[in-house]
Coordinates of C-alpha atoms in Angstrom, one line a residue:
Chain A
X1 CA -45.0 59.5 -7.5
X2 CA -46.8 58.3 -10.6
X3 CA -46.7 54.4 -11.2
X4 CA -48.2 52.8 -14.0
X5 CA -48.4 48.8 -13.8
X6 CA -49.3 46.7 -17.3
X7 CA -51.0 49.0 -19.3
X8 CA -53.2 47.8 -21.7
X9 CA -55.2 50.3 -24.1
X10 CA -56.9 49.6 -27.4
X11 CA -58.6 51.3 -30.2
X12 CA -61.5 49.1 -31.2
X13 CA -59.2 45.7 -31.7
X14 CA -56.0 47.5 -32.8
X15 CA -53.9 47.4 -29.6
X16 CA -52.1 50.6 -28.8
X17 CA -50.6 49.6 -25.5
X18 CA -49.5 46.2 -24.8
X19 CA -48.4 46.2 -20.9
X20 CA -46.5 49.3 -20.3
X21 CA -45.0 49.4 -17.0
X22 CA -43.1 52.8 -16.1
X23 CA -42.7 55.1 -12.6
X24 CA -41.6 58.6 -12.3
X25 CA -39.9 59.7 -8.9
X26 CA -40.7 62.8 -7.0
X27 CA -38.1 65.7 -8.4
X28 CA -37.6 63.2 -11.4
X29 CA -37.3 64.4 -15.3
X30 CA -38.2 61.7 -16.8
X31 CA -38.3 60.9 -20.4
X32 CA -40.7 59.0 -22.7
X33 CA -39.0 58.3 -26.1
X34 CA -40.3 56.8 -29.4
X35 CA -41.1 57.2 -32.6
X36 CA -44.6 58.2 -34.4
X37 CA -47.1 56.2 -33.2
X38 CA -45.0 54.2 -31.2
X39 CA -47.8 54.7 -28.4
X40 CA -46.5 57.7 -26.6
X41 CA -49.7 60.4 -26.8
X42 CA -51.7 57.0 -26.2
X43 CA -49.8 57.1 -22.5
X44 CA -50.4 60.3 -21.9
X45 CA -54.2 60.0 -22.7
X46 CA -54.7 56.8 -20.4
X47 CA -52.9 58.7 -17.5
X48 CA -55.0 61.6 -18.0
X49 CA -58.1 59.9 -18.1
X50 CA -58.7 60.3 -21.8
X51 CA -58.5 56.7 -22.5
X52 CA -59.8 54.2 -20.4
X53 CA -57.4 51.3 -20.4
X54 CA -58.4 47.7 -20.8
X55 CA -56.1 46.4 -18.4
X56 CA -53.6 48.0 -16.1
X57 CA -53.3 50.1 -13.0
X58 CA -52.0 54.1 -12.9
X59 CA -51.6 55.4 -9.4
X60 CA -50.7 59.0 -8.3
X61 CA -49.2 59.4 -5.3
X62 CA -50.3 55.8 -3.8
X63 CA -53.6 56.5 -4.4
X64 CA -55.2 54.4 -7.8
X65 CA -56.5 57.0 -10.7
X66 CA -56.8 54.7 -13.2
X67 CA -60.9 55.1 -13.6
X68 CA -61.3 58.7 -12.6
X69 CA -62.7 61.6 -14.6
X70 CA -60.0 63.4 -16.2
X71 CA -61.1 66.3 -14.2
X72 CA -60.3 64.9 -11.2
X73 CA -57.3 64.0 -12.0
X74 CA -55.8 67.3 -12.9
X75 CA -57.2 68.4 -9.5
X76 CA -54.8 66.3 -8.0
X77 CA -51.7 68.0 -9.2
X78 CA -51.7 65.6 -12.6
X79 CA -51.6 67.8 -15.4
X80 CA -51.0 67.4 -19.2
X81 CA -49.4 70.1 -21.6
X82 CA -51.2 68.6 -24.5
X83 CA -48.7 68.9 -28.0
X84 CA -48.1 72.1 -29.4
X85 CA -51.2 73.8 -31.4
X86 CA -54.2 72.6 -29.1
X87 CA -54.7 75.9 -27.2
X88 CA -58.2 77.4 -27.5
X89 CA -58.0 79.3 -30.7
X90 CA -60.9 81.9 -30.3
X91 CA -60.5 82.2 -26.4
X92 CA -58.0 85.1 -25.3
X93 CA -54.7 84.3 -23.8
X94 CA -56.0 85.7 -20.9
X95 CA -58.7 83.4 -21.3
X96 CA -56.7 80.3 -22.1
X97 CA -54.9 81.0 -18.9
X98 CA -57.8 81.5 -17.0
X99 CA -59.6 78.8 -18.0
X100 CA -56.6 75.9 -16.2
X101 CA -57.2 78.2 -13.3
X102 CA -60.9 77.6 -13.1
X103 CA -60.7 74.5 -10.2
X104 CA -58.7 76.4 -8.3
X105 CA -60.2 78.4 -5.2
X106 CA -57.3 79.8 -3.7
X107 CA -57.4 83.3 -5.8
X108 CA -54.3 84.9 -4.6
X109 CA -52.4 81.3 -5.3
X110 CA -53.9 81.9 -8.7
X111 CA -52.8 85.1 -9.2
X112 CA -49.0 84.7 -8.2
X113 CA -49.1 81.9 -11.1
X114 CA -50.6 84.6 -13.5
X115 CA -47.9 86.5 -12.4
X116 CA -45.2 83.9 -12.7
X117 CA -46.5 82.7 -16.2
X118 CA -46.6 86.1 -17.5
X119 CA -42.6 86.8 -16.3
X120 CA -41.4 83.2 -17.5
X121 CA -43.5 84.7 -21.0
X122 CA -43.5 88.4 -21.1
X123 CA -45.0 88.1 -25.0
X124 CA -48.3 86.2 -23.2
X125 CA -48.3 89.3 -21.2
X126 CA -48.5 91.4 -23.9
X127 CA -51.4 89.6 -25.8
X128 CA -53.5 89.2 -23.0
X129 CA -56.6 90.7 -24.9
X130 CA -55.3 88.4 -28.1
X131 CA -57.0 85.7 -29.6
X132 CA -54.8 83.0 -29.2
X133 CA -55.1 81.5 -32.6
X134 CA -53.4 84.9 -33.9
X135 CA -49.8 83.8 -31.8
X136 CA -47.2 82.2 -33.5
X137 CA -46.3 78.8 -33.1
X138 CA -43.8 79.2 -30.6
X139 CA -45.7 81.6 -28.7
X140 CA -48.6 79.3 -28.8
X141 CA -46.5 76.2 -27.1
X142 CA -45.4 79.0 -24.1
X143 CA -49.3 79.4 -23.8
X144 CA -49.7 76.0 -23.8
X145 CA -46.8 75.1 -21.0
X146 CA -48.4 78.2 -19.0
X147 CA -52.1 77.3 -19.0
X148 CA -50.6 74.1 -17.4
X149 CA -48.5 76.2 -14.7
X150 CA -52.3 77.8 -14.4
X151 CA -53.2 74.4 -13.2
X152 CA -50.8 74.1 -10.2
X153 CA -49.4 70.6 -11.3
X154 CA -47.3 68.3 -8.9
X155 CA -46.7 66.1 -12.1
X156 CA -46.4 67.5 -15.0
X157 CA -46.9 65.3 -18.4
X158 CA -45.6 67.3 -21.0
X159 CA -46.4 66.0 -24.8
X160 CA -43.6 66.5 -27.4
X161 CA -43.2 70.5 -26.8
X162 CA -40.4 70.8 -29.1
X163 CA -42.7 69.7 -32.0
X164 CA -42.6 71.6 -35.4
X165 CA -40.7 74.9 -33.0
X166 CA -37.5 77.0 -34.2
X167 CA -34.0 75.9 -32.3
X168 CA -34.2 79.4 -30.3
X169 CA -38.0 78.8 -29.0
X170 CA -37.1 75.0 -27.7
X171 CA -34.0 76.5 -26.1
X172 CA -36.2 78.5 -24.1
X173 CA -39.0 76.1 -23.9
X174 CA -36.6 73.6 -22.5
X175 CA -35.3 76.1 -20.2
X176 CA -38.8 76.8 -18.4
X177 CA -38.9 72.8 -17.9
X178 CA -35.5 72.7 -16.4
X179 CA -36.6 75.6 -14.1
X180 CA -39.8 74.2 -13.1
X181 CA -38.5 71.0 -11.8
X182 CA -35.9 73.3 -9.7
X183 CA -39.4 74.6 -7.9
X184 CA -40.2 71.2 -7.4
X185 CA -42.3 70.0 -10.2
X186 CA -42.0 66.6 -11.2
X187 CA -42.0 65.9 -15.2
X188 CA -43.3 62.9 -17.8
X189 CA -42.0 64.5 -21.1
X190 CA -42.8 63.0 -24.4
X191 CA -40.6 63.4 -27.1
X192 CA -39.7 62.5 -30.7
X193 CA -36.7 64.8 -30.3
X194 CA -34.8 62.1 -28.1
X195 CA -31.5 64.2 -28.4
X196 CA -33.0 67.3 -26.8
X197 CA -35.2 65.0 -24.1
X198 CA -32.0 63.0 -22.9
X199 CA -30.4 65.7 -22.4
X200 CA -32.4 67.6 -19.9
X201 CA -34.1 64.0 -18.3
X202 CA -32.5 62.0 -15.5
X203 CA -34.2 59.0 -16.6
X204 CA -36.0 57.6 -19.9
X205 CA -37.8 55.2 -21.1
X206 CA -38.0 53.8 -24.9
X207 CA -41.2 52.7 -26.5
X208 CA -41.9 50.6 -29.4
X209 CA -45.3 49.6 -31.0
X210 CA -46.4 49.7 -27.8
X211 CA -43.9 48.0 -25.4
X212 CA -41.7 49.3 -23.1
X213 CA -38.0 48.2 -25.0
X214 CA -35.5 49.9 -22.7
X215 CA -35.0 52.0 -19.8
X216 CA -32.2 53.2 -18.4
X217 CA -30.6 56.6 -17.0
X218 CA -30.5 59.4 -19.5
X219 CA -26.9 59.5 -20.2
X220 CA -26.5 56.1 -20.6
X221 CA -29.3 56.1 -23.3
X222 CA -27.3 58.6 -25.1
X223 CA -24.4 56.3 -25.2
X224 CA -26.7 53.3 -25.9
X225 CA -25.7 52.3 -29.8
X226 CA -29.6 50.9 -30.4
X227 CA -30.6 54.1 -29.0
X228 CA -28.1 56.5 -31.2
X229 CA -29.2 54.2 -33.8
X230 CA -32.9 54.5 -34.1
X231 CA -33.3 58.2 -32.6
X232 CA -30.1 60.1 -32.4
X233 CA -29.2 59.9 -36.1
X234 CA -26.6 57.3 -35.9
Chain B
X18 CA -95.9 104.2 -42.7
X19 CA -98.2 103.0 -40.0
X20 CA -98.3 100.0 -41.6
X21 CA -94.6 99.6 -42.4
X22 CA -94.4 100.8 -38.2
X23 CA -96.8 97.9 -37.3
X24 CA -95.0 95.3 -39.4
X25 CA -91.7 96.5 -37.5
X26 CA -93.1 95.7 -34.4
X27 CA -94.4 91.9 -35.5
X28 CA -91.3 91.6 -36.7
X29 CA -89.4 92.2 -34.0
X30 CA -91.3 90.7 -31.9
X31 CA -91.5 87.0 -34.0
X32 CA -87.6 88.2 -34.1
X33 CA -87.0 87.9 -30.6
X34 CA -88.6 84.5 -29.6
X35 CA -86.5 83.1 -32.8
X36 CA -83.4 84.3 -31.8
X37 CA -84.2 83.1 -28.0
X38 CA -84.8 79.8 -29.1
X39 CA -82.1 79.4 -31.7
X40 CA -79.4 80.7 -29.2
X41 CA -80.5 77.2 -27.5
X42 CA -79.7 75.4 -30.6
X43 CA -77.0 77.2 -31.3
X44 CA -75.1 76.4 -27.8
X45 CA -75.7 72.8 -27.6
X46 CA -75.0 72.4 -31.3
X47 CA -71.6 73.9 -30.5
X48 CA -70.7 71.8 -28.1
X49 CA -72.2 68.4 -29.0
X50 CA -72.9 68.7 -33.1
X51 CA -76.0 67.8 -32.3
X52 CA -79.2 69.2 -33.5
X53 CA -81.7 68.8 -31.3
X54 CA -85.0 68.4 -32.7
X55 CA -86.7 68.2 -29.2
X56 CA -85.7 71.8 -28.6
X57 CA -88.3 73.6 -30.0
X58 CA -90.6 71.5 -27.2
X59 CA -89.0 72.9 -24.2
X60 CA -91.0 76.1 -25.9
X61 CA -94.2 74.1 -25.0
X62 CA -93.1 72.6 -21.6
X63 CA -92.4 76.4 -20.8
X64 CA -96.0 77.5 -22.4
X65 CA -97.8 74.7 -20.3
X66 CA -96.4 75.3 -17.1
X67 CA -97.0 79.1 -17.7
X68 CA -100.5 78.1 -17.7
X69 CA -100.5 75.9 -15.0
X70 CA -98.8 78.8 -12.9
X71 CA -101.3 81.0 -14.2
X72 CA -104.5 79.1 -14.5
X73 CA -103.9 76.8 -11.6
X74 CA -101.7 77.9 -9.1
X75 CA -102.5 81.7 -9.4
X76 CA -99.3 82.9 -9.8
X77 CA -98.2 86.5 -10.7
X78 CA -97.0 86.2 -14.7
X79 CA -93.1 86.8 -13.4
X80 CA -93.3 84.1 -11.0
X81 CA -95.1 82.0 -13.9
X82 CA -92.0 83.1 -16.3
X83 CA -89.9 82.0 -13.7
X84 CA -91.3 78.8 -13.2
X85 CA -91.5 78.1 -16.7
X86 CA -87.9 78.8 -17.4
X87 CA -86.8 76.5 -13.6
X88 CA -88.7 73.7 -15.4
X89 CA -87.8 73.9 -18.9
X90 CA -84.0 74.1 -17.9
X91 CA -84.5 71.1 -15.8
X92 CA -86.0 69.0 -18.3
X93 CA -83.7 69.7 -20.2
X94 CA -80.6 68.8 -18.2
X95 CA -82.4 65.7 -17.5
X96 CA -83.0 64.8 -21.0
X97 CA -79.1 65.5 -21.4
X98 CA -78.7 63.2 -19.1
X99 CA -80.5 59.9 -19.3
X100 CA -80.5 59.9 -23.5
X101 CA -77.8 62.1 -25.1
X102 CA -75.0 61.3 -22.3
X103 CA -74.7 57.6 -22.9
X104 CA -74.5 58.3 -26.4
X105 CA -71.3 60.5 -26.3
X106 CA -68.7 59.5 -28.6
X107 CA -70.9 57.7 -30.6
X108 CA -71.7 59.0 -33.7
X109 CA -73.6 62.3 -34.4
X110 CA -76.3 60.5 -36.2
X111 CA -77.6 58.3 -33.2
X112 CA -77.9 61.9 -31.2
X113 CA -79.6 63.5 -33.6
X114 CA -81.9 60.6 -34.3
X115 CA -82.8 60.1 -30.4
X116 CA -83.7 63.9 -30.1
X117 CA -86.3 63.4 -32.6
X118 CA -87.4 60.4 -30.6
X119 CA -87.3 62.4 -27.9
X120 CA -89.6 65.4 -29.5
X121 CA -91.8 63.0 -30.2
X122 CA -92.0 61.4 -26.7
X123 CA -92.6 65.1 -25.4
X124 CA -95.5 65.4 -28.0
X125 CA -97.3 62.5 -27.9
X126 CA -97.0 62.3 -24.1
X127 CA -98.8 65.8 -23.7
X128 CA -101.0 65.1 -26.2
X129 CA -102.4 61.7 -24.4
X130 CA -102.3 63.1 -20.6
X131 CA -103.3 66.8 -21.8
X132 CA -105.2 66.2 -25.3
X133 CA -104.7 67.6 -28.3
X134 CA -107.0 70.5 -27.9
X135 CA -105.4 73.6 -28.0
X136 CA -106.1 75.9 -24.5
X137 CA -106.0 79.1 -24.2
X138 CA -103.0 81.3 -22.3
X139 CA -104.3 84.2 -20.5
X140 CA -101.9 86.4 -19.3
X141 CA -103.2 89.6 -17.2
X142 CA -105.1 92.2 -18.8
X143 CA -102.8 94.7 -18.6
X144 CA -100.2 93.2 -20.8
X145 CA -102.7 91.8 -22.8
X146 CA -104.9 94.8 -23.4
X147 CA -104.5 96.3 -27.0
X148 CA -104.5 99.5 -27.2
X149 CA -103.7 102.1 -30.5
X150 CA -101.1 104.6 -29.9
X151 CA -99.6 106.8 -33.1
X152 CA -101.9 104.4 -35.0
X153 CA -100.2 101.2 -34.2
X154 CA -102.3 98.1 -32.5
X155 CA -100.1 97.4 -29.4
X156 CA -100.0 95.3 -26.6
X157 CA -97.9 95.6 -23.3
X158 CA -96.9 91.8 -24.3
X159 CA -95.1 93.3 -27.4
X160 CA -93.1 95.7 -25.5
X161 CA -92.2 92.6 -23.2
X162 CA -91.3 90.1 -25.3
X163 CA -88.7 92.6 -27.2
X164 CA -87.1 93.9 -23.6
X165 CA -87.3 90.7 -22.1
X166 CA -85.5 89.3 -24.6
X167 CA -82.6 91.6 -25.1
X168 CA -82.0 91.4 -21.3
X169 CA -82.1 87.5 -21.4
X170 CA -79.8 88.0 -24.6
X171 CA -77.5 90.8 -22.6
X172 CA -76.9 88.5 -19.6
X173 CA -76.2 85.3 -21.4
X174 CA -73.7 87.1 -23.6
X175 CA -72.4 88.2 -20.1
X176 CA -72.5 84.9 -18.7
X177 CA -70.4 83.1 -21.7
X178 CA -68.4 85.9 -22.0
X179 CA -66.8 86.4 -18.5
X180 CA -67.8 83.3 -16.5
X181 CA -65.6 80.5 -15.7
X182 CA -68.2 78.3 -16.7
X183 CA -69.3 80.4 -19.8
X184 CA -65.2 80.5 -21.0
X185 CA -65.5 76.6 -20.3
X186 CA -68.8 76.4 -22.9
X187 CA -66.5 78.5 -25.4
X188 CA -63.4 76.1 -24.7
X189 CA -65.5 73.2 -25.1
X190 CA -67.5 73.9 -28.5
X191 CA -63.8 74.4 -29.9
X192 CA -62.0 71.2 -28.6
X193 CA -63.5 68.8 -25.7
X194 CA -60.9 66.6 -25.8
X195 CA -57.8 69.7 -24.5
X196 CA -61.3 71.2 -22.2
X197 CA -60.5 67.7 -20.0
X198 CA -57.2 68.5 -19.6
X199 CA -58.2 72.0 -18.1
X200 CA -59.3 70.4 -15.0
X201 CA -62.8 71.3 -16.7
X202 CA -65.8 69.0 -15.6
X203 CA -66.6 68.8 -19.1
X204 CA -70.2 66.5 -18.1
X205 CA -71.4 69.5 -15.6
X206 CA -70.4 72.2 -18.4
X207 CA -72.6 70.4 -20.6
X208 CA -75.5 69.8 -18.2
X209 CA -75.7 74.1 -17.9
X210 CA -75.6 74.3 -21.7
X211 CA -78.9 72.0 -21.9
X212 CA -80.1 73.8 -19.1
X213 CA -79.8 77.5 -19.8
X214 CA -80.9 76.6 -23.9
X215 CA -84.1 75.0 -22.1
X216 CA -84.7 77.8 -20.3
X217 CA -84.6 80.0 -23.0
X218 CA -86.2 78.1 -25.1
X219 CA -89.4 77.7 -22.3
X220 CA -89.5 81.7 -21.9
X221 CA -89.9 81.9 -25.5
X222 CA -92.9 79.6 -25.2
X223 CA -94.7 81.8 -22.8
X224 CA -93.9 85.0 -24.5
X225 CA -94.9 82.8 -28.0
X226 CA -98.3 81.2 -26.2
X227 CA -98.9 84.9 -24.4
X228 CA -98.9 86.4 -27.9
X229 CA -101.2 84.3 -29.8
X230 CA -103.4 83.2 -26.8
X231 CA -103.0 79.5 -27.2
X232 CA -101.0 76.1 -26.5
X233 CA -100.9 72.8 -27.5
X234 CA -98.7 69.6 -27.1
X235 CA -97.4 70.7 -31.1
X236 CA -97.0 74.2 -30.1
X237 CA -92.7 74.5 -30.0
X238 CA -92.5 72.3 -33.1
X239 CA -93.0 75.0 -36.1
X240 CA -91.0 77.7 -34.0
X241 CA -88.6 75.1 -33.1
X242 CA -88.2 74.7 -37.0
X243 CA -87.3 78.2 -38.1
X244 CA -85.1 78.7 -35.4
X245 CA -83.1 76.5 -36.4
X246 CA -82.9 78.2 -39.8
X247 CA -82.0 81.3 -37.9
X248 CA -79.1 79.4 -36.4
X249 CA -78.4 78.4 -39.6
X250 CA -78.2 81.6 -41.3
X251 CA -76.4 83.4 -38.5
X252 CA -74.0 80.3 -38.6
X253 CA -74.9 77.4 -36.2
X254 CA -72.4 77.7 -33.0
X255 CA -72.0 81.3 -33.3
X256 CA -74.3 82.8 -30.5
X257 CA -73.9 86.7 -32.1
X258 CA -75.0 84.1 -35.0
X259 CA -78.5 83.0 -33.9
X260 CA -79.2 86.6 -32.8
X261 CA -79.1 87.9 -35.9
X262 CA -80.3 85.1 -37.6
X263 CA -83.7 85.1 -35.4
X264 CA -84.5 88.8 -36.4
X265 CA -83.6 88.5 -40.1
X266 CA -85.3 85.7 -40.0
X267 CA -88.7 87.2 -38.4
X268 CA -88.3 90.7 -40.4
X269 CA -88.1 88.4 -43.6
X270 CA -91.4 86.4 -42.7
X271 CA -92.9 89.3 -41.2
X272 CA -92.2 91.3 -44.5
X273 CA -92.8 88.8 -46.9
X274 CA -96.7 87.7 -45.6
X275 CA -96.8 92.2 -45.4
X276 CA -96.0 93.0 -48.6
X277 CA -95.9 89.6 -51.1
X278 CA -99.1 89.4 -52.9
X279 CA -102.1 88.2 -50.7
X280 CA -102.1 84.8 -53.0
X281 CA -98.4 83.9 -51.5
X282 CA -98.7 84.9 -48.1
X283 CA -99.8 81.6 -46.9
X284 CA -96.2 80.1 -48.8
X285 CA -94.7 81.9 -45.4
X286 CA -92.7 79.0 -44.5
X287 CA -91.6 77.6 -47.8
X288 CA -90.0 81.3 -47.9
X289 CA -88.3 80.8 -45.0
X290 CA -86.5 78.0 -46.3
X291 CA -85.9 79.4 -49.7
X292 CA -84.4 82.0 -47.9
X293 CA -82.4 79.5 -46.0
X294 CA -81.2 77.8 -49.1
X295 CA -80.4 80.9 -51.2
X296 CA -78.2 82.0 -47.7
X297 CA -76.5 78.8 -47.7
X298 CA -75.7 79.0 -51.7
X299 CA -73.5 82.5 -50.8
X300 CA -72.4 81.2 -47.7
X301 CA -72.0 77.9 -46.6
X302 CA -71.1 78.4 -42.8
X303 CA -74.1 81.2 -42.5
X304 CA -73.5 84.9 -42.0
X305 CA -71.0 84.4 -38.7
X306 CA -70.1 80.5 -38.8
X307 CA -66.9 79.6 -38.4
X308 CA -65.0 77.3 -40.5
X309 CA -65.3 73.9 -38.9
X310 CA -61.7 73.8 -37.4
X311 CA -59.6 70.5 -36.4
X312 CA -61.7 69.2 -33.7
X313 CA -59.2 67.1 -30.9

């Protein structure tokens, strides 16, 4: 579904991405481990469109995204749950929500997802009227992972949404992931919390300064002694 | 009281083109940080094609309103376009810097094709016909430009308020970067930010040029000035912000040339930025700013 293919990106002459090569299946979860600044939220941002790559191709679906507007990319079913506490802080939740919907012109589609988002997160429900800077920060990251289900995604890039987040709210975070690829949504996640990603992934990836270092199914990362090592705790 | 009635109504009236043209500012300044010294000339584009409409083409004064606003807002999405665009993500500076070029560009190219010599804008008799009523000098134009206003103000609010487009501008002057990642075409949500500010900013010029009877290629420039003080003081990006800001600000220069002693009343300006200072002494962000937040 999504292949990337020698990635290069760099800020100014500090290279962020040295020739990342990764793919992500239809129906896969796959996982994108690493630790800070190992290049991870640079990914994201070239596959969004964010960051134009200096070398490299991304393609969606067969079809070559690598120089389109990051608009157009989300229109294709490509979305990207940004990390944690960038929701619109003075917009409403209702607003926040509203706003991923915006491309879309099939209203009553659009509505069954409000619907949806609002029973997966009955507190979102609740606040509708709410600036969104006033929720919590739990209750920020379910905004966040339901403005994207606002944007009707195919693939869905999800950057480190356990970050900074109490053990109960990842639980339940995790669990809206697990269910959405049971509907049939197809999942890039990021995370510094390797235990929590391998868990739920059927496939990772590790990345180091910028290089893909291993890849291998998920439960055999978890048995991998490098990997329990450097991101497991030992 | 007449007097203090009479002064009310200049007031308000200064008030309201101020605040027009400073909700401009105010919009593209949220989104970009840029402050765009060329906006107070979309007031003269607007004031010389009002007179063209009027003078040449013989066109009713809404259709000449119209016009005026059509142009200005094109101008300035074209502006947008070829010379702020392919400075995004450069640094604020080199904006800023090329929307002073730009001012000047609009100046000096009206000045050479239309000279320098200030000509008159007539609008119809009847809204230009003084008349007194309760003791107050009035003119229809004064009861237009306050209306007119307000419903221009009314509908924008409407516009940003429950518009896709006007929740993307919101979105947008809070964090570009995440409004990508909406599915937001960021460039087109821009492009209607230059162009509705323009098109404020050109109505203003008409009712500005209808009031005092004249325009010239320097016309927008002072206005342009003090509305950006009015942004200031209502807190630049804050929309409610430039509103109020643009009637403090004309009730304070109204009131100060009315009741200072004749000997100070032609400091008008330097009190305006006095005023503007002693505002940003107390507060910093201006009367509704909003603490610059994380921008991503």
């Amino acid at each position: 579904m999504l292949h990337i293919h020698d990635l290069h990106v760099a800020y100014g002459n500090v290279d962020a991405l040295k020739g990342i090569s990764l793919e992500v299946r239809a129906g896969e979860i796959v996982a994108l481990i690493g630790s800070n600044g190992a290049g991870k939220t640079t990914t994201l941002s070239a596959i969004s469109g964010l960051l134009r790559p200096k070398r490299g191709q991304i393609l969606f679906e067969g079809v070559e995204i690598t120089r389109l507007a990051p608009y157009e990319i989300v229109r294709r079913g490509l979305v990207q749950c940004p990390e944690g506490r960038q929701i619109f802080a003075r917009l409403t939740v209702a607003e926040n929500l509203r706003l991923a919907a915006g491309h879309r012109r099939d209203r009553s589609a659009v509505a069954r997802d409000l619907e949806r988002v609002l029973g997966l997160f009955p507190i979102l429900g609740e606040r509708q009227q709410q600036i969104a800077g006033l929720l919590s920060g739990g209750e920020q990251q379910m905004l966040a992972l339901g403005r994207s289900i606002m944007s009707a995604p195919r693939l869905l890039l999800l950057d480190e949404p356990s970050l900074g987040l109490a053990p109960l709210v990842v639980e339940r975070i995790f669990q809206v992931i697990a269910d959405l690829r049971r509907e049939g949504v197809t999942i890039l996640l990021v995370e510094q919390n390797a235990w929590q990603a391998l868990r739920l992934a059927d496939r990772a990836y590790v990345i180091e300064t910028g290089a893909i270092t291993l890849s291998a199914p998920a439960p055999v990362l978890l048995e991998d002694p490098r990997v329990k090592a450097a991101y497991l705790g030992g | 009281m007449t007097y203090l009635l009479q002064q009310t109504v200049n007031a308000l009236n200064l008030g309201s083109i101020y605040a027009l043209v400073a909700i401009g500012l105010t919009i593209v300044y949220g989104i970009l940080r840029l402050i765009n010294f060329a906006h107070g000339d979309m007031m003269t584009v607007g004031a010389y094609v009002a007179l063209a409409a009027l003078s040449a083409l013989v066109l009713p004064v809404w259709s000449a309103m119209l016009l005026a606003m059509i142009v200005a807002g094109a101008i300035g999405i074209v502006i947008e376009r070829l010379a702020y665009r392919p400075l995004r993500g450069s640094r604020e500076v080199a904006m800023l810097i090329t929307s002073l070029a730009i001012s000047s560009l609009i100046q000096n190219s009206a000045t050479m094709t239309l000279t320098a010599q200030p000509r008159p804008l007539r609008l119809p008799a009847e809204l230009a016909r003084r008349f007194e009523w309760a003791g107050l000098t009035i003119a229809p134009i004064d009861g237009l430009i306050l209306l007119l206003s307000i419903l221009l103000m009314v509908l924008l609010s409407l516009f940003v308020k429950y518009t896709t487009i006007g929740i993307a501008m919101r979105a947008c002057s809070e964090r570009v970067w995440t409004t990508h990642l909406m599915g937001v075409h960021v460039n087109r949500v821009i492009a209607v930010a230059f162009g509705v500010s323009a098109a404020l900013a050109g109505i203003a010029g008409v009712l500005w040029s209808g009031k005092f009877g004249l325009v010239d290629p320097f016309t927008g420039f002072v206005p342009g000035l003090k509305a950006f003080v009015a942004a200031v003081i209502g807190g630049v990006g804050s929309i409610p912000g430039a509103m109020v800001g643009g009637y403090l600000l004309g009730f304070a220069e109204v009131f100060f040339v009315a009741f200072a002693p004749p000997a100070l009343s032609g400091y008008r300006d330097a009190f305006v930025f006095v005023l503007l200072l002693a505002i940003l002494l107390v507060r910093p962000a201006g009367l509704f700013g909003l603490e610059e937040g994380r921008r991503a």
